[in-house]
Amino acid sequence: MTSTPYLSLSIWVPIIAGLLVLALGSGNRAPLARALALAGSIAGFLVTIPLYTGFDPALATMQFSEYASWIPAFHVNYHLGIDGISLWFVLLNSFMTILVVLAGWEVIEDRPAQYLAAFLIMSGLINGVFASLDAILFYVFFEAMLIPMFIIIGVWGGPRRVYAALKFFLYTLLGSLLMLAAFIYMFLKAGNSFEILGFHALQMPLHVQELIFVALFMSFAVKVPMWPVHTWLPDAHVEAPTGGSVILAAITLKIGAYGFLRFNLPIAPDAAHALAPVMITLSLIAVVYIGLVALVQSDMKKLVAYSSISHMGFVTLGFFVFNPLGIEGGLLQMISHGFVSGAMFLCIGVLYDRMHSRRIADYGGVANTMPKFAAFFMLFAMANAGLPGTSGFIGEFLVTLGALQANFWYAFLAATTLIFGAAYTLWMYKRVVFGDIANASVRALTDIGMREFAFLAILAACVLAMGIYPKPFTEPMHASVNKLIQQTMLKKI
Amino acid sequence: MTSYLSLLAPAAPEIVLLALVSIVLVADLFIDDSRRMTTYFLSQLTLLITLLVLVAAPHGGPVYTFHNMYVDDTLGRALKGLVLVAVSLVFAYSKTYAEQRDMLKGELFTLMLFSTLGMMVLISANHFLTLYLGLELLALCQYALVAMQRDSARASEAAMKYFVLGALASGLLLYGMSMIYGATGGQLGLQAVAQALAAPGVDHGLAAVGTVFIVAGLAFKLGVVPFHMWIPDVYEGAPTVMTLFVGTAPKIAGVAFFVRMLGEGLAPLSHDWQQMLVIMAVLSMALGNITAIAQTNIKRMLAYSTISHMGFVLLGILAASQQGYAAATYYSVAYTLMGLAAFGMILLLSRAGFEAENLDDFKGLNRRSPWFAFVMLLVMISMAGIPPSVGFFAKLSVLRAALDAGFTWLVVVAVLLSLVGAFYYLRVIKLMYMDEPVDQAPIEGDLDLRVLLSLNGLAVLLFGVLPQPLLALFDHAIVQSLR
């Protein structure tokens, strides 16, 4: 334990930076707030880089562990650690935070310090969620994260922001409270310990496992979100400011899927097998039905929001076919979706900042006035549709293969997303970007500036890199995924 | 003579407090209205000296005195210390508000100090009579305090309701005690009652009926459904400083009373009172949380919120385990901390001729004062039981105790109802952060009020990040007191 506590740093650097922004940047010192926030987010990302470089891909155990007693009266410990599953999300989250800070640079004029601080604090809390190995610590981060998000949506969001923010909060809270009850139950079963890895080893009869599974499912399914508890997402996305949408889509949705891998599958494997048909059905409904719903949206953000739900259906499908292809495919899909959906929301944000409209019908012929932007948007739209060579393809392909091993019809239905995904994304792209210039305000558009170019280019590089050479992304996962598969195959009754 | 002094020593803080209050009472006669602040300082000094005596007194295990009528133990000391701090905060929060409304009289302080004395006696009581004595001293002062603004019809009505229902509750309590007295063959000391009830051949039916009356009386005092009717009217009708006082420190004493009575005296009958408590807990959490949603007056909303919080406290007590009692006391302390900050915030927003009583008065607080909006945010998330806040660990500890005692379904009901509760706390956050202010006046308030309120709010966060000391204190105290 003499090594540098990188995980703690990845949690606390952004939080402290956020508090500094709040303390120093309020009032009319917005430039200082922005500079501080950017520095804080970059520092927050830099401290996570050693997590990747120092990560040993051969090990399936938790690495970079930190352990300290926190609340002995409750047997709660400050226990952190990451494996090949959580590693990527810590990195992704810290990385996206920089982009979010950049995206809100000049756009947010109302209390920018509070806005930026909320994102930084949330970034640290989200890292805490992914790195926690103690259930209460996990819960604390999981819940605390809701507060900044609630405020981000509610203060800087669109016209129906208050409704969306409340809906988001209450949906999520409903799930997490049941999860808390399950945690306490397992705490008592495990002999007064909140260690998540200890929960993995608990022997429980099937009906108990099923109840625990359902309680955890309620929490994570809302986060993912799975059909039919997805309805908060389109509202939250549409009303959230661009940065909020990016973090919601790129990171917080991943927490739900991560929760399935960290909690549901290893803690209640028998229940997971017993309930897998239900989970697969829900996932496929999300993939197919929500894909169709996305097709008819007239609001760009709503379209991408529904597309997110559909993509996340793919992820959960991959998890519940219980083979390495499915789970790794799901994980890759999550990372890719982080980049792609983040980029899509940023693109829509670029348009919205200029036109103050998200309606597809208000656009047309944007390519004529914003050629550079159109090129980037094209790439991301293709990635969203799962074109080979982009990151979107890898995950979808692996999940489909994994599903094929389980059942032909799962794979068949899942593969329809390649058609629907292409249909809704490219149709939207066509209506917005191609064609003649639709109206005077489109004619007046200016192409992206340096700042916008920077964040779109970085994301484009990520999307292509992951699509062309995914090995660096998959390598650290293998050991952990194999261990997880073993755990799910174990009978614990 | 020395033996007589050693007999008095365990009650030294109460004796000192009584002596000092009497001095304040007399001294105040010679102070005219323009220099009433002197009384304030004397009162604060009284509390400080009492606290010092409490801390300085030598302390080992529990010491019983006055023929086992009185006990000095860690539980009592911890709670008394917290009560003294809470009352001191009440004074500090109240003084400007009271001054602006012509309520800064000597009676305000002396009545509050006497009722503090009542709370301390209640906390340390080890005998039915001492319990009753402390309770009545506390309650009588409170009736008078609520009625202090005697020209206000609303306050008088609240006081009248409080008095009538409170007297009824006291009657129920006494009646129950008399039945226990009969059933146990003339015992009133808590340990003696417990022994007698556990002995074979006790008239269980009579004891159970007595328990029902006692629990009903206790429930009245704590304000849990179905004995909650007075709470919303008193909270809303009383001047805010009185609500602040009635709604905070006495909860600690009330829960201590509950714990000692049920956990020690009536412990052998736990199966009888557990069932009652289950019903009351569920009803309190449900009615409190659901009714609070419909309120537009923040004092009334907080009143219903109190009812639901007391439901959670019962959840800890009904576990009938040491863990449960510790959780319940911890919860009461956490609640007091949050209540002080919440009512303190109302006082901060009020000014001469203006009562910040409606939820709408909190609109746009973030624009008027980002810092106090943040403090209120902390208090609200704590009341909703969202981490990292003291309220979360309070809820966690009662839930754990209830689950450990096998009340799984009750825990599920409780978490679902706390979701309902989260809604109206969130609404306050929404008003502060997402709406435009209706009231543009700058936040005034004295420096000490602002500083203390800030510290109070930060304490809610601090005890949520580092809950260990308080949790361990109560775990230890309960183990020591209720062997």
GROMACS .gro file of C-alpha atoms in nm, chain B residues 33-309:
model
  277
  526ASP     CA    1  -3.694   4.562   2.775
  527SER     CA    2  -3.422   4.770   2.617
  528ARG     CA    3  -3.150   4.558   2.773
  529ARG     CA    4  -3.317   4.223   2.733
  530MET     CA    5  -3.012   4.088   2.555
  531THR     CA    6  -2.853   4.054   2.896
  532THR     CA    7  -3.103   3.780   2.972
  533TYR     CA    8  -3.005   3.614   2.651
  534PHE     CA    9  -2.641   3.610   2.746
  535LEU     CA   10  -2.720   3.491   3.097
  536SER     CA   11  -2.923   3.207   2.950
  537GLN     CA   12  -2.646   3.105   2.715
  538LEU     CA   13  -2.406   3.120   3.008
  539THR     CA   14  -2.639   2.897   3.207
  540LEU     CA   15  -2.637   2.638   2.934
  541LEU     CA   16  -2.261   2.660   2.900
  542ILE     CA   17  -2.200   2.612   3.272
  543THR     CA   18  -2.441   2.321   3.283
  544LEU     CA   19  -2.263   2.164   2.989
  545LEU     CA   20  -1.927   2.210   3.159
  546VAL     CA   21  -2.057   2.049   3.478
  547LEU     CA   22  -2.192   1.764   3.273
  548VAL     CA   23  -1.863   1.710   3.096
  549ALA     CA   24  -1.643   1.766   3.399
  550ALA     CA   25  -1.821   1.530   3.639
  551PRO     CA   26  -1.629   1.207   3.696
  552HIS     CA   27  -1.783   0.918   3.520
  553GLY     CA   28  -1.758   0.543   3.529
  554GLY     CA   29  -2.045   0.308   3.465
  555PRO     CA   30  -2.408   0.387   3.537
  556VAL     CA   31  -2.460   0.540   3.879
  557TYR     CA   32  -2.803   0.511   4.039
  558THR     CA   33  -2.922   0.755   4.300
  559PHE     CA   34  -3.232   0.866   4.491
  560HIS     CA   35  -3.328   0.504   4.557
  561ASN     CA   36  -3.283   0.400   4.199
  562MET     CA   37  -3.509   0.675   4.075
  563TYR     CA   38  -3.237   0.845   3.884
  564VAL     CA   39  -2.951   0.721   3.671
  565ASP     CA   40  -2.637   0.882   3.540
  566ASP     CA   41  -2.500   0.683   3.246
  567THR     CA   42  -2.328   0.740   2.915
  568LEU     CA   43  -2.655   0.742   2.727
  569GLY     CA   44  -2.793   1.010   2.954
  570ARG     CA   45  -2.480   1.220   2.940
  571ALA     CA   46  -2.452   1.205   2.565
  572LEU     CA   47  -2.814   1.296   2.512
  573LYS     CA   48  -2.812   1.568   2.774
  574GLY     CA   49  -2.504   1.719   2.617
  575LEU     CA   50  -2.672   1.720   2.279
  576VAL     CA   51  -2.991   1.867   2.423
  577LEU     CA   52  -2.793   2.151   2.580
  578VAL     CA   53  -2.617   2.224   2.253
  579ALA     CA   54  -2.946   2.213   2.066
  580VAL     CA   55  -3.116   2.452   2.307
  581SER     CA   56  -2.822   2.686   2.287
  582LEU     CA   57  -2.861   2.689   1.909
  583VAL     CA   58  -3.233   2.752   1.949
  584PHE     CA   59  -3.156   3.060   2.158
  585ALA     CA   60  -2.905   3.188   1.908
  586TYR     CA   61  -3.136   3.134   1.612
  587SER     CA   62  -3.435   3.286   1.789
  588LYS     CA   63  -3.316   3.605   1.944
  589THR     CA   64  -3.344   3.843   1.649
  590TYR     CA   65  -3.670   3.695   1.531
  591ALA     CA   66  -3.814   3.720   1.880
  592GLU     CA   67  -3.690   4.075   1.921
  593GLN     CA   68  -3.853   4.188   1.599
  594ARG     CA   69  -4.182   4.038   1.711
  595ASP     CA   70  -4.176   4.175   2.062
  596MET     CA   71  -4.135   3.831   2.211
  597LEU     CA   72  -3.793   3.879   2.360
  598LYS     CA   73  -3.910   3.852   2.717
  599GLY     CA   74  -3.751   3.690   3.012
  600GLU     CA   75  -4.022   3.424   3.008
  601LEU     CA   76  -3.904   3.303   2.670
  602PHE     CA   77  -3.569   3.209   2.812
  603THR     CA   78  -3.673   3.089   3.153
  604LEU     CA   79  -3.950   2.871   3.016
  605MET     CA   80  -3.716   2.721   2.763
  606LEU     CA   81  -3.456   2.662   3.031
  607PHE     CA   82  -3.708   2.500   3.263
  608SER     CA   83  -3.823   2.275   2.988
  609THR     CA   84  -3.460   2.189   2.920
  610LEU     CA   85  -3.442   2.087   3.282
  611GLY     CA   86  -3.746   1.871   3.221
  612MET     CA   87  -3.575   1.708   2.926
  613MET     CA   88  -3.268   1.632   3.133
  614VAL     CA   89  -3.472   1.477   3.412
  615LEU     CA   90  -3.662   1.276   3.154
  616ILE     CA   91  -3.341   1.149   2.997
  617SER     CA   92  -3.199   1.040   3.329
  618ALA     CA   93  -3.515   0.901   3.481
  619ASN     CA   94  -3.508   0.545   3.605
  620HIS     CA   95  -3.846   0.532   3.770
  621PHE     CA   96  -4.201   0.586   3.648
  622LEU     CA   97  -4.247   0.884   3.874
  623THR     CA   98  -3.928   1.054   3.767
  624LEU     CA   99  -4.020   0.995   3.406
  625TYR     CA  100  -4.355   1.153   3.464
  626LEU     CA  101  -4.204   1.442   3.655
  627GLY     CA  102  -3.961   1.524   3.377
  628LEU     CA  103  -4.223   1.486   3.111
  629GLU     CA  104  -4.468   1.722   3.279
  630LEU     CA  105  -4.206   1.985   3.348
  631LEU     CA  106  -4.110   1.971   2.982
  632ALA     CA  107  -4.468   1.973   2.857
  633LEU     CA  108  -4.608   2.249   3.080
  634CYS     CA  109  -4.333   2.487   2.977
  635GLN     CA  110  -4.399   2.405   2.615
  636TYR     CA  111  -4.772   2.474   2.641
  637ALA     CA  112  -4.691   2.815   2.779
  638LEU     CA  113  -4.427   2.880   2.515
  639VAL     CA  114  -4.663   2.804   2.231
  640ALA     CA  115  -4.918   3.040   2.383
  641MET     CA  116  -4.670   3.316   2.445
  642GLN     CA  117  -4.788   3.533   2.159
  643ARG     CA  118  -5.116   3.567   2.338
  644ASP     CA  119  -5.278   3.810   2.095
  645SER     CA  120  -5.233   3.572   1.808
  646ALA     CA  121  -5.545   3.365   1.758
  647ARG     CA  122  -5.351   3.105   1.569
  648ALA     CA  123  -5.094   3.059   1.843
  649SER     CA  124  -5.361   3.046   2.114
  650GLU     CA  125  -5.552   2.785   1.922
  651ALA     CA  126  -5.237   2.581   1.875
  652ALA     CA  127  -5.154   2.605   2.242
  653MET     CA  128  -5.504   2.502   2.341
  654LYS     CA  129  -5.494   2.197   2.120
  655TYR     CA  130  -5.151   2.109   2.242
  656PHE     CA  131  -5.254   2.143   2.602
  657VAL     CA  132  -5.576   1.945   2.579
  658LEU     CA  133  -5.425   1.660   2.384
  659GLY     CA  134  -5.106   1.665   2.587
  660ALA     CA  135  -5.302   1.646   2.911
  661LEU     CA  136  -5.501   1.357   2.772
  662ALA     CA  137  -5.179   1.180   2.681
  663SER     CA  138  -5.042   1.235   3.028
  664GLY     CA  139  -5.360   1.089   3.166
  665LEU     CA  140  -5.327   0.781   2.949
  666LEU     CA  141  -4.969   0.742   3.055
  667LEU     CA  142  -5.051   0.763   3.423
  668TYR     CA  143  -5.338   0.521   3.384
  669GLY     CA  144  -5.108   0.275   3.211
  670MET     CA  145  -4.848   0.315   3.479
  671SER     CA  146  -5.102   0.244   3.746
  672MET     CA  147  -5.197  -0.081   3.577
  673ILE     CA  148  -4.834  -0.187   3.555
  674TYR     CA  149  -4.806  -0.093   3.921
  675GLY     CA  150  -5.092  -0.326   3.995
  676ALA     CA  151  -4.968  -0.606   3.774
  677THR     CA  152  -4.619  -0.603   3.920
  678GLY     CA  153  -4.735  -0.589   4.278
  679GLY     CA  154  -4.633  -0.233   4.347
  680GLN     CA  155  -4.321  -0.171   4.144
  681LEU     CA  156  -4.238   0.158   3.973
  682GLY     CA  157  -3.861   0.145   3.920
  683LEU     CA  158  -3.770   0.047   3.567
  684GLN     CA  159  -3.548  -0.248   3.660
  685ALA     CA  160  -3.787  -0.364   3.930
  686VAL     CA  161  -4.079  -0.352   3.689
  687ALA     CA  162  -3.881  -0.550   3.435
  688GLN     CA  163  -3.794  -0.814   3.692
  689ALA     CA  164  -4.148  -0.839   3.818
  690LEU     CA  165  -4.289  -0.867   3.468
  691ALA     CA  166  -4.044  -1.140   3.376
  692ALA     CA  167  -4.131  -1.341   3.686
  693PRO     CA  168  -4.379  -1.627   3.651
  694GLY     CA  169  -4.734  -1.571   3.768
  695VAL     CA  170  -4.762  -1.208   3.665
  696ASP     CA  171  -5.103  -1.104   3.539
  697HIS     CA  172  -5.008  -1.075   3.176
  698GLY     CA  173  -5.342  -0.944   3.061
  699LEU     CA  174  -5.338  -0.652   3.301
  700ALA     CA  175  -4.977  -0.573   3.216
  701ALA     CA  176  -5.056  -0.581   2.847
  702VAL     CA  177  -5.347  -0.341   2.884
  703GLY     CA  178  -5.122  -0.113   3.088
  704THR     CA  179  -4.862  -0.132   2.813
  705VAL     CA  180  -5.120  -0.028   2.558
  706PHE     CA  181  -5.199   0.286   2.758
  707ILE     CA  182  -4.835   0.365   2.817
  708VAL     CA  183  -4.747   0.323   2.452
  709ALA     CA  184  -5.042   0.541   2.351
  710GLY     CA  185  -4.926   0.810   2.590
  711LEU     CA  186  -4.572   0.791   2.463
  712ALA     CA  187  -4.692   0.799   2.105
  713PHE     CA  188  -4.889   1.116   2.181
  714LYS     CA  189  -4.581   1.286   2.311
  715LEU     CA  190  -4.369   1.182   2.017
  716GLY     CA  191  -4.644   1.255   1.766
  717VAL     CA  192  -4.685   0.931   1.577
  718VAL     CA  193  -4.998   0.825   1.395
  719PRO     CA  194  -5.273   0.786   1.514
  720PHE     CA  195  -5.176   1.022   1.798
  721HIS     CA  196  -5.030   1.289   1.573
  722MET     CA  197  -5.319   1.532   1.534
  723TRP     CA  198  -5.163   1.811   1.736
  724ILE     CA  199  -4.834   1.818   1.548
  725PRO     CA  200  -4.930   2.002   1.227
  726ASP     CA  201  -5.147   2.258   1.406
  727VAL     CA  202  -4.891   2.331   1.671
  728TYR     CA  203  -4.604   2.351   1.426
  729GLU     CA  204  -4.793   2.582   1.198
  730GLY     CA  205  -4.970   2.790   1.459
  731ALA     CA  206  -4.688   2.849   1.702
  732PRO     CA  207  -4.444   3.133   1.635
  733THR     CA  208  -4.150   2.988   1.441
  734VAL     CA  209  -3.910   3.016   1.732
  735MET     CA  210  -4.142   2.799   1.938
  736THR     CA  211  -4.176   2.550   1.656
  737LEU     CA  212  -3.799   2.541   1.639
  738PHE     CA  213  -3.787   2.463   2.008
  739VAL     CA  214  -4.079   2.219   2.027
  740GLY     CA  215  -3.968   2.038   1.714
  741THR     CA  216  -3.607   1.968   1.796
  742ALA     CA  217  -3.448   1.902   2.136
  743PRO     CA  218  -3.760   1.745   2.297
  744LYS     CA  219  -3.746   1.475   2.032
  745ILE     CA  220  -3.419   1.356   2.179
  746ALA     CA  221  -3.570   1.345   2.524
  747GLY     CA  222  -3.884   1.181   2.393
  748VAL     CA  223  -3.693   0.904   2.225
  749ALA     CA  224  -3.479   0.853   2.534
  750PHE     CA  225  -3.805   0.822   2.728
  751PHE     CA  226  -3.935   0.567   2.479
  752VAL     CA  227  -3.614   0.368   2.490
  753ARG     CA  228  -3.590   0.357   2.865
  754MET     CA  229  -3.955   0.276   2.914
  755LEU     CA  230  -3.988   0.007   2.651
  756GLY     CA  231  -3.632  -0.115   2.629
  757GLU     CA  232  -3.580  -0.143   2.999
  758GLY     CA  233  -3.900  -0.132   3.202
  759LEU     CA  234  -4.136  -0.308   2.966
  760ALA     CA  235  -3.876  -0.521   2.788
  761PRO     CA  236  -4.039  -0.848   2.899
  762LEU     CA  237  -4.356  -0.741   2.718
  763SER     CA  238  -4.177  -0.665   2.394
  764HIS     CA  239  -4.400  -0.899   2.195
  765ASP     CA  240  -4.701  -0.696   2.298
  766TRP     CA  241  -4.569  -0.353   2.218
  767GLN     CA  242  -4.381  -0.457   1.906
  768GLN     CA  243  -4.707  -0.521   1.724
  769MET     CA  244  -4.843  -0.182   1.820
  770LEU     CA  245  -4.526  -0.013   1.711
  771VAL     CA  246  -4.530  -0.188   1.375
  772ILE     CA  247  -4.873  -0.045   1.300
  773MET     CA  248  -4.785   0.300   1.426
  774ALA     CA  249  -4.458   0.306   1.236
  775VAL     CA  250  -4.617   0.213   0.906
  776LEU     CA  251  -4.903   0.459   0.952
  777SER     CA  252  -4.668   0.739   1.053
  778MET     CA  253  -4.438   0.690   0.760
  779ALA     CA  254  -4.729   0.662   0.520
  780LEU     CA  255  -4.945   0.944   0.649
  781GLY     CA  256  -4.654   1.176   0.723
  782ASN     CA  257  -4.492   1.139   0.386
  783ILE     CA  258  -4.805   1.138   0.177
  784THR     CA  259  -4.974   1.430   0.350
  785ALA     CA  260  -4.658   1.637   0.341
  786ILE     CA  261  -4.676   1.640  -0.037
  787ALA     CA  262  -4.996   1.841  -0.031
  788GLN     CA  263  -4.865   2.117   0.196
  789THR     CA  264  -4.783   2.466   0.083
  790ASN     CA  265  -4.679   2.593   0.423
  791ILE     CA  266  -4.327   2.484   0.498
  792LYS     CA  267  -4.383   2.462   0.872
  793ARG     CA  268  -4.675   2.232   0.815
  794MET     CA  269  -4.475   2.032   0.566
  795LEU     CA  270  -4.197   1.990   0.818
  796ALA     CA  271  -4.458   1.888   1.075
  797TYR     CA  272  -4.571   1.600   0.858
  798SER     CA  273  -4.212   1.524   0.782
  799THR     CA  274  -4.150   1.496   1.157
  800ILE     CA  275  -4.433   1.247   1.184
  801SER     CA  276  -4.271   1.031   0.919
  802HIS     CA  277  -3.930   1.062   1.082
   0.00000   0.00000   0.00000
